[in-house]
Tab-separated table of C-alpha atoms in Angstrom:
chain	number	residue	atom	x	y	z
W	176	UNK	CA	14.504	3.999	37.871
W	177	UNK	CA	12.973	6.052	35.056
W	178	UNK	CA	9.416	8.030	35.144
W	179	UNK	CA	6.902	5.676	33.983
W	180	UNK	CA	3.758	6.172	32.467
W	181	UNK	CA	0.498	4.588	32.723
W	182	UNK	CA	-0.670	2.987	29.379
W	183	UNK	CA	-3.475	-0.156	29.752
W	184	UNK	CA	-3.931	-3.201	32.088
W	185	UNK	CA	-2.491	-6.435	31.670
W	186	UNK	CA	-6.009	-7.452	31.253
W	187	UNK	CA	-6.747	-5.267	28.172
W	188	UNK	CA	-4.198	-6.105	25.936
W	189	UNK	CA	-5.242	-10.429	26.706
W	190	UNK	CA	-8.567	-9.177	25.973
W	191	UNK	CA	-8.186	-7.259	22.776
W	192	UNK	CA	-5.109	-9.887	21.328
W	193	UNK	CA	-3.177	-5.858	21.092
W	194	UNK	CA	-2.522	-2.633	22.595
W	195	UNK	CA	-1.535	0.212	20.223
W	196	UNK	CA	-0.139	3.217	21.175
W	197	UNK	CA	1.731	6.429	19.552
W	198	UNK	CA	5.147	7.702	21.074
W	199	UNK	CA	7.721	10.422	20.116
W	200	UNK	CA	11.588	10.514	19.854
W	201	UNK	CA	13.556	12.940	21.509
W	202	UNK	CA	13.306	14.935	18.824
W	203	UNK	CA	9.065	14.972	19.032
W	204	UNK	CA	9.183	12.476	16.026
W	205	UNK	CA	5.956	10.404	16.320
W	206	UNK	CA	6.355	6.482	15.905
W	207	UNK	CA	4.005	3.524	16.542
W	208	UNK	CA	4.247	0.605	19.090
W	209	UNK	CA	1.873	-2.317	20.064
W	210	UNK	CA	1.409	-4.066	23.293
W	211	UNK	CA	1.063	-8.100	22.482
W	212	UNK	CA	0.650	-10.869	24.726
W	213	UNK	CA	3.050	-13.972	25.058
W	214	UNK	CA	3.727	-16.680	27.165
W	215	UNK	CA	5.818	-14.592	29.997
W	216	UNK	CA	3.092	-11.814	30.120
W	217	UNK	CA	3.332	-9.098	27.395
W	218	UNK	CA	5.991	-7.055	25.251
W	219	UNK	CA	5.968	-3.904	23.224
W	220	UNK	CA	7.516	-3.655	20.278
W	221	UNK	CA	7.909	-0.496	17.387
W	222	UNK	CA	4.763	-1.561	15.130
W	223	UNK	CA	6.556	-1.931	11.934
W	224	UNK	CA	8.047	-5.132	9.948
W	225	UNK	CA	11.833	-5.315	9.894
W	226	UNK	CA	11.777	-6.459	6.305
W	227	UNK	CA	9.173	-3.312	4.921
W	228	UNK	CA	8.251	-0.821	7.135
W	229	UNK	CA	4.893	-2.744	6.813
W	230	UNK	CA	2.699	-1.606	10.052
W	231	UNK	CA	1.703	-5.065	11.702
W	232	UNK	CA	-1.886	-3.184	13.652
W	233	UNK	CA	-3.241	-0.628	10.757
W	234	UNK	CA	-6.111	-0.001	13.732
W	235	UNK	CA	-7.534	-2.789	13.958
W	236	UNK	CA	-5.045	-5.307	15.980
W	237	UNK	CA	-2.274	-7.145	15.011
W	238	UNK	CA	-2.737	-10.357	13.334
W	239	UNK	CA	-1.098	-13.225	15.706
W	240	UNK	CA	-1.598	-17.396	15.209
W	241	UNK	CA	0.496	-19.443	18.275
W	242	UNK	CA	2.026	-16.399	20.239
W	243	UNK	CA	3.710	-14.989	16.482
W	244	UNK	CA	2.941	-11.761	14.781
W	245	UNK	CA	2.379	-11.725	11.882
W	246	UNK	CA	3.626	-9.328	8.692
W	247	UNK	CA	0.148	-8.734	6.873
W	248	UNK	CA	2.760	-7.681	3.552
W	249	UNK	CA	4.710	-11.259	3.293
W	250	UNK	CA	3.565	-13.179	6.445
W	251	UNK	CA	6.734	-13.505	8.526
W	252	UNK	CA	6.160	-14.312	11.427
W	253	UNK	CA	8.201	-12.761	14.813
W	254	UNK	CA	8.143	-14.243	18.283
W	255	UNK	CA	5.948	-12.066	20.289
W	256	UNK	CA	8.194	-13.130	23.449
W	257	UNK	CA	11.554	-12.367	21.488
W	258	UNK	CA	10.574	-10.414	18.461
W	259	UNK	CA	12.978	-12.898	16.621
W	260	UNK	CA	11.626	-13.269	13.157
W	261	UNK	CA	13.298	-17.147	11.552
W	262	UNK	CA	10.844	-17.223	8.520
W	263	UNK	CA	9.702	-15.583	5.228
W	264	UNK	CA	11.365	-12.070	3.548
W	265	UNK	CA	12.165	-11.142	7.257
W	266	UNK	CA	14.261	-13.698	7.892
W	267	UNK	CA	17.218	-13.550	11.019
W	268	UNK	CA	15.939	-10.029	12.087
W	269	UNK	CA	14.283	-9.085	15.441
W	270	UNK	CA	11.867	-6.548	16.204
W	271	UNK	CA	12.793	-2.789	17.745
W	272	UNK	CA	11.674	-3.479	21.345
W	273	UNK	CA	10.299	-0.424	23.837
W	274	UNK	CA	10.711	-0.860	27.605
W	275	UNK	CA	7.843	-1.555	29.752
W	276	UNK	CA	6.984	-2.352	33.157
W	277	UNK	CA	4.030	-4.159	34.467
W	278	UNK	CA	2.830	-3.392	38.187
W	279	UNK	CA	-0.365	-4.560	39.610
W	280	UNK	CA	-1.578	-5.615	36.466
W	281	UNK	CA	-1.043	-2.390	34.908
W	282	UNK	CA	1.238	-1.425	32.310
W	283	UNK	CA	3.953	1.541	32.375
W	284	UNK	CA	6.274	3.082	29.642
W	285	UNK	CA	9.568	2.766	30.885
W	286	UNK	CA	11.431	3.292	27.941
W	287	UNK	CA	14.058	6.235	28.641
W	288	UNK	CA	13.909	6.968	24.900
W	289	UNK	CA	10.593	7.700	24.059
W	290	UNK	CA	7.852	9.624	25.613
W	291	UNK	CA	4.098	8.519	25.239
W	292	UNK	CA	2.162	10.695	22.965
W	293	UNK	CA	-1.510	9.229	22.874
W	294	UNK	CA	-3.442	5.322	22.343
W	295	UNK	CA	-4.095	4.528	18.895
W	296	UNK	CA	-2.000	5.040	16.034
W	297	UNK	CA	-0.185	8.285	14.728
W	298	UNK	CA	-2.501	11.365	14.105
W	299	UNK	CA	-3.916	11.654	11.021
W	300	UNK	CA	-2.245	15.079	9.992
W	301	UNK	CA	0.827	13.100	10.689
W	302	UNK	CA	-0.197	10.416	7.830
W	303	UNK	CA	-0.689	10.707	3.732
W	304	UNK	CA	-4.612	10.421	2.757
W	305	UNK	CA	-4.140	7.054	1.710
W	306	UNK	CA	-1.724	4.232	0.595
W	307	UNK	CA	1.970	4.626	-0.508
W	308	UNK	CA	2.394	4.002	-3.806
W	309	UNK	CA	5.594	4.541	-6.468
W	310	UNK	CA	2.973	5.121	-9.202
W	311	UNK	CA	3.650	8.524	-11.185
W	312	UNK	CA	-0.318	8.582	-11.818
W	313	UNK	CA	-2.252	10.934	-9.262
W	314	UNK	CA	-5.973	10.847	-7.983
């Protein structure tokens, strides 16, 4: 079995509709994921859209209606059991899972491929000052 790590209770992420959490690669390359509830319990999955690297939890919890996530960018909308997307730009795609474990109501990173970094989302000296844009004007 792989270490685990302790992230939230089962409890917390029913209560709050979302868990979010920061990880690194084996290279140290920071990356979001998001604890969600569904019908079997609760999945993590990489916090990002399939269709545009669109974050789905900005800080503030992902937006979910009848157990689906949902892309604030285009609305698709991705089983949060499955991560299977059948709707919208993001069509026939299925979300980048990360292995967890839940124990006594609490919640362990299993995943042998990431290591947890911190709760929340990525630091801020990791992110720009504000929104992408393709606009040559600056501010």
């Amino acid at each position: 079995m792989s270490d685990r790590t302790r992230l939230t209770t089962l409890e917390t992420v029913h209560d709050e509709g979302s868990w979010l959490f920061t990880i690194r690669d084996q290279y140290g390359e920071p990356d979001e994921a998001i604890l969600v509830p569904c019908e079997d319990g609760i999945e993590a999955w990489i916090n990002r859209c399939t269709h545009e690297a669109q974050r789905f939890d900005t800080g503030r919890g992902v937006a979910m209606r009848d157990g689906q996530i949902i892309c604030p960018k285009h609305g698709s909308m991705f089983d949060s059991c499955s991560g299977y997307c059948d709707n919208g730009e993001a069509a026939e795609t299925t979300l980048s899972a990360v292995e967890i474990t839940v124990d006594d109501e609490i919640v362990y990173l299993t995943d042998d491929g990431v290591t947890f970094a911190h709760e929340g989302g990525t630091d801020a000296e990791d992110d720009d000052d504000g929104p992408e844009s393709t606009s040559h004007i600056g501010f």
